[in-house]
């Protein structure tokens, strides 16, 4: 909403010269701090905006415009000092402005929409929802009768590795020489590396699309 101007004309400055003095040494008359208009101002203090609905004269002079601007600035200062909280701090006197009510246009355009990764597209297609932070990290172990983590130290994915005796597949051991105790650890590491490769591929794909 554009700020309009007012109709009142400022009184010309008067100088008082006494005998033996000149006009250059006289002081201008101080204008009143109270501003009264036929139609009251409206304010948006968050944007330091003062809107004056009073019209200007048909052919405004420079004095009309100067007086109107002065009255608007004075009314805005009066409103700030009477309605906003003022605090004295080591950095100086601070005045807290309220929330702005007049919407203003953005300085820069909206950022482009972030492209979804392959996993996000797959999850949306299958209806998979992201779990909340920390959700599903533990599972109940009926054999131990307690809650244990799914992964990591003493995780459920390491079941059987700490057993003092394990069953050995003689045929598989003869064919590829695999060790039953180290096989699970090797599969976990390979799974981690495989997931990391997929994640890097998804990141590269997302950057190319963006």
Short mmCIF file of C-alpha atoms in Angstrom, two decimals:
data_model
loop_
_atom_site.label_atom_id
_atom_site.label_comp_id
_atom_site.label_asym_id
_atom_site.label_seq_id
_atom_site.Cartn_x
_atom_site.Cartn_y
_atom_site.Cartn_z
CA UNK A 1 0.00 0.00 0.00
CA UNK A 2 1.60 3.25 -1.10
CA UNK A 3 2.11 5.96 1.50
CA UNK A 4 0.04 9.05 0.72
CA UNK A 5 0.60 12.61 1.93
CA UNK A 6 -1.34 15.16 3.96
CA UNK A 7 -2.94 18.55 3.32
CA UNK A 8 -1.62 20.74 6.11
CA UNK A 9 1.00 23.30 5.22
CA UNK A 10 3.89 23.90 7.59
CA UNK A 11 4.12 27.31 9.09
CA UNK A 12 7.05 29.30 7.74
CA UNK A 13 9.99 29.61 10.04
CA UNK A 14 10.08 32.91 11.87
CA UNK A 15 13.23 34.69 12.84
CA UNK A 16 13.53 37.20 15.60
CA UNK A 17 16.27 39.74 15.37
CA UNK A 18 16.99 42.21 18.14
CA UNK A 19 18.83 45.44 17.86
CA UNK A 20 22.46 44.92 17.10
CA UNK A 21 21.95 41.33 15.82
CA UNK A 22 21.51 39.86 12.35
CA UNK A 23 19.22 37.18 10.93
CA UNK A 24 22.15 34.72 10.71
CA UNK A 25 22.31 34.46 14.51
CA UNK A 26 18.57 33.82 15.05
CA UNK A 27 17.19 30.32 15.68
CA UNK A 28 14.27 28.73 13.74
CA UNK A 29 11.00 28.13 15.54
CA UNK A 30 10.62 24.56 16.85
CA UNK A 31 7.65 22.70 15.42
CA UNK A 32 5.28 20.81 17.76
CA UNK A 33 5.78 17.08 18.27
CA UNK A 34 2.04 16.40 18.26
CA UNK A 35 0.62 15.75 14.79
CA UNK A 36 -3.15 15.99 14.21
CA UNK A 37 -4.81 15.10 10.90
CA UNK A 38 -8.45 14.89 9.78
CA UNK A 39 -7.98 11.19 9.00
CA UNK A 40 -5.64 9.30 11.38
CA UNK A 41 -2.49 7.61 10.18
CA UNK A 42 -2.15 3.84 9.99
CA UNK A 43 1.11 2.19 10.97
CA UNK A 44 3.08 -0.96 10.26
CA UNK A 45 5.84 -0.55 12.82
CA UNK A 46 7.56 -3.79 11.85
CA UNK A 47 8.35 -2.23 8.45
CA UNK A 48 8.67 1.33 9.84
CA UNK A 49 5.74 2.28 7.61
CA UNK A 50 3.38 5.22 8.19
CA UNK A 51 0.42 5.48 5.79
CA UNK A 52 -1.33 8.84 5.45
CA UNK A 53 -4.77 8.74 3.73
CA UNK A 54 -5.17 12.53 3.70
CA UNK A 55 -4.93 13.95 0.14
CA UNK A 56 -2.54 16.66 -1.00
CA UNK A 57 -3.65 19.98 -2.45
CA UNK A 58 -4.30 20.10 -6.19
CA UNK A 59 -0.98 21.79 -6.95
CA UNK A 60 1.28 21.05 -3.95
CA UNK A 61 4.26 23.28 -3.41
CA UNK A 62 7.68 22.27 -2.11
CA UNK A 63 6.63 23.56 1.29
CA UNK A 64 3.54 21.30 1.23
CA UNK A 65 5.63 18.23 0.48
CA UNK A 66 8.24 19.09 3.10
CA UNK A 67 5.60 19.65 5.78
CA UNK A 68 3.79 16.42 4.87
CA UNK A 69 6.98 14.36 5.05
CA UNK A 70 7.93 15.95 8.35
CA UNK A 71 4.52 15.25 9.91
CA UNK A 72 4.60 11.62 8.78
CA UNK A 73 8.09 11.06 10.21
CA UNK A 74 7.10 12.75 13.49
CA UNK A 75 3.93 10.63 13.79
CA UNK A 76 5.93 7.44 13.14
CA UNK A 77 8.47 8.34 15.84
CA UNK A 78 5.68 9.14 18.30
CA UNK A 79 4.06 5.76 17.63
CA UNK A 80 7.36 3.89 18.04
CA UNK A 81 8.20 5.58 21.33
CA UNK A 82 4.74 5.05 22.83
CA UNK A 83 3.97 1.46 21.75
CA UNK A 84 7.32 -0.39 21.45
CA UNK A 85 9.37 -1.67 24.36
CA UNK A 86 12.59 0.21 25.02
CA UNK A 87 15.53 -1.33 26.88
CA UNK A 88 18.89 0.05 27.95
CA UNK A 89 21.78 -2.33 27.23
CA UNK A 90 25.60 -2.05 27.29
CA UNK A 91 25.40 -1.62 23.50
CA UNK A 92 23.00 1.31 23.87
CA UNK A 93 19.26 1.95 24.00
CA UNK A 94 17.36 -0.66 21.95
CA UNK A 95 13.77 -0.48 20.70
CA UNK A 96 12.05 -3.76 19.84
CA UNK A 97 9.87 -3.66 16.74
CA UNK A 98 6.70 -5.78 16.48
CA UNK A 99 6.03 -8.33 13.75
CA UNK A 100 5.50 -6.73 10.34
CA UNK A 101 1.97 -6.90 8.92
CA UNK A 102 2.51 -5.64 5.37
CA UNK A 103 3.76 -8.40 3.01
CA UNK A 104 6.77 -7.38 0.94
CA UNK A 105 8.09 -9.03 -2.25
CA UNK A 106 11.14 -11.32 -2.08
CA UNK A 107 14.53 -9.88 -2.94
CA UNK A 108 15.57 -13.07 -4.72
CA UNK A 109 13.57 -15.74 -6.60
CA UNK A 110 12.48 -18.92 -4.87
CA UNK A 111 15.15 -21.65 -4.82
CA UNK A 112 14.57 -24.53 -7.24
CA UNK A 113 12.79 -27.57 -5.85
CA UNK A 114 15.20 -30.25 -4.67
CA UNK A 115 15.14 -33.32 -6.88
CA UNK A 116 14.22 -36.60 -5.17
CA UNK A 117 16.85 -39.35 -4.99
CA UNK A 118 16.29 -42.83 -6.37
CA UNK A 119 15.48 -44.09 -2.87
CA UNK A 120 12.99 -41.30 -2.20
CA UNK A 121 11.23 -42.03 -5.50
CA UNK A 122 11.15 -45.76 -4.70
CA UNK A 123 9.88 -45.12 -1.15
CA UNK A 124 7.12 -42.83 -2.43
CA UNK A 125 6.09 -45.42 -5.02
CA UNK A 126 5.98 -48.25 -2.46
CA UNK A 127 4.46 -46.15 0.30
CA UNK A 128 7.48 -46.47 2.59
CA UNK A 129 7.60 -43.83 5.31
CA UNK A 130 10.73 -42.59 7.03
CA UNK A 131 11.09 -43.74 10.60
CA UNK A 132 11.47 -41.22 13.35
CA UNK A 133 14.90 -40.63 14.80
CA UNK A 134 15.79 -43.51 17.10
CA UNK A 135 12.75 -45.58 16.15
CA UNK A 136 13.34 -49.29 15.52
CA UNK A 137 16.94 -49.39 16.77
CA UNK A 138 16.30 -52.13 19.34
CA UNK A 139 14.56 -55.48 19.19
CA UNK A 140 13.47 -57.90 21.90
CA UNK A 141 15.66 -61.01 22.19
CA UNK A 142 13.47 -63.82 23.56
CA UNK A 143 16.46 -66.06 24.28
CA UNK A 144 18.13 -63.41 26.47
CA UNK A 145 14.85 -61.93 27.72
CA UNK A 146 15.97 -58.34 27.08
CA UNK A 147 16.03 -55.60 24.46
CA UNK A 148 19.15 -55.56 22.34
CA UNK A 149 20.30 -53.25 19.51
CA UNK A 150 19.71 -54.39 15.96
CA UNK A 151 23.20 -53.37 14.84
CA UNK A 152 26.57 -52.41 16.32
CA UNK A 153 28.04 -53.57 19.61
CA UNK A 154 26.17 -56.66 20.86
CA UNK A 155 23.79 -56.18 17.97
CA UNK A 156 21.25 -58.74 16.85
CA UNK A 157 23.02 -58.98 13.47
CA UNK A 158 26.00 -60.59 15.26
CA UNK A 159 24.06 -63.52 16.68
CA UNK A 160 26.15 -66.68 16.70
CA UNK A 161 29.55 -65.04 16.34
CA UNK A 162 30.29 -65.28 20.05
CA UNK A 163 29.13 -68.88 20.46
CA UNK A 164 31.82 -71.19 21.77
CA UNK A 165 30.74 -73.95 19.39
CA UNK A 166 29.30 -73.59 15.87
CA UNK A 167 28.19 -75.98 13.18
CA UNK A 168 30.65 -76.35 10.29
CA UNK A 169 29.62 -76.98 6.66
CA UNK A 170 32.41 -79.33 5.57
CA UNK A 171 31.51 -79.27 1.85
CA UNK A 172 31.49 -75.46 1.67
CA UNK A 173 34.69 -75.26 3.69
CA UNK A 174 36.45 -77.64 1.30
CA UNK A 175 35.23 -75.79 -1.80
CA UNK A 176 36.10 -72.16 -0.98
CA UNK A 177 37.94 -72.50 2.33
CA UNK A 178 35.46 -70.22 4.11
CA UNK A 179 35.51 -69.88 7.89
CA UNK A 180 32.11 -70.02 9.60
CA UNK A 181 33.10 -67.54 12.32
CA UNK A 182 34.45 -64.92 9.91
CA UNK A 183 31.83 -65.40 7.21
CA UNK A 184 29.17 -63.34 8.98
CA UNK A 185 31.61 -60.50 9.61
CA UNK A 186 32.69 -60.52 5.97
CA UNK A 187 29.07 -60.42 4.77
CA UNK A 188 28.31 -57.44 7.03
CA UNK A 189 31.31 -55.48 5.74
CA UNK A 190 30.37 -56.25 2.16
CA UNK A 191 26.81 -55.10 2.82
CA UNK A 192 28.11 -51.80 4.25
CA UNK A 193 30.36 -51.23 1.23
CA UNK A 194 27.49 -52.05 -1.13
CA UNK A 195 25.21 -49.53 0.60
CA UNK A 196 27.92 -46.86 0.47
CA UNK A 197 28.37 -47.40 -3.28
CA UNK A 198 24.62 -47.05 -3.83
CA UNK A 199 24.54 -43.88 -1.73
CA UNK A 200 27.38 -42.29 -3.72
CA UNK A 201 25.63 -43.23 -6.98
CA UNK A 202 22.38 -41.65 -5.74
CA UNK A 203 24.24 -38.46 -4.75
CA UNK A 204 25.87 -38.21 -8.18
CA UNK A 205 22.51 -38.79 -9.87
CA UNK A 206 20.87 -36.09 -7.76
CA UNK A 207 23.60 -33.55 -8.59
CA UNK A 208 23.29 -34.24 -12.31
CA UNK A 209 19.52 -33.71 -12.25
CA UNK A 210 19.82 -30.52 -10.17
#
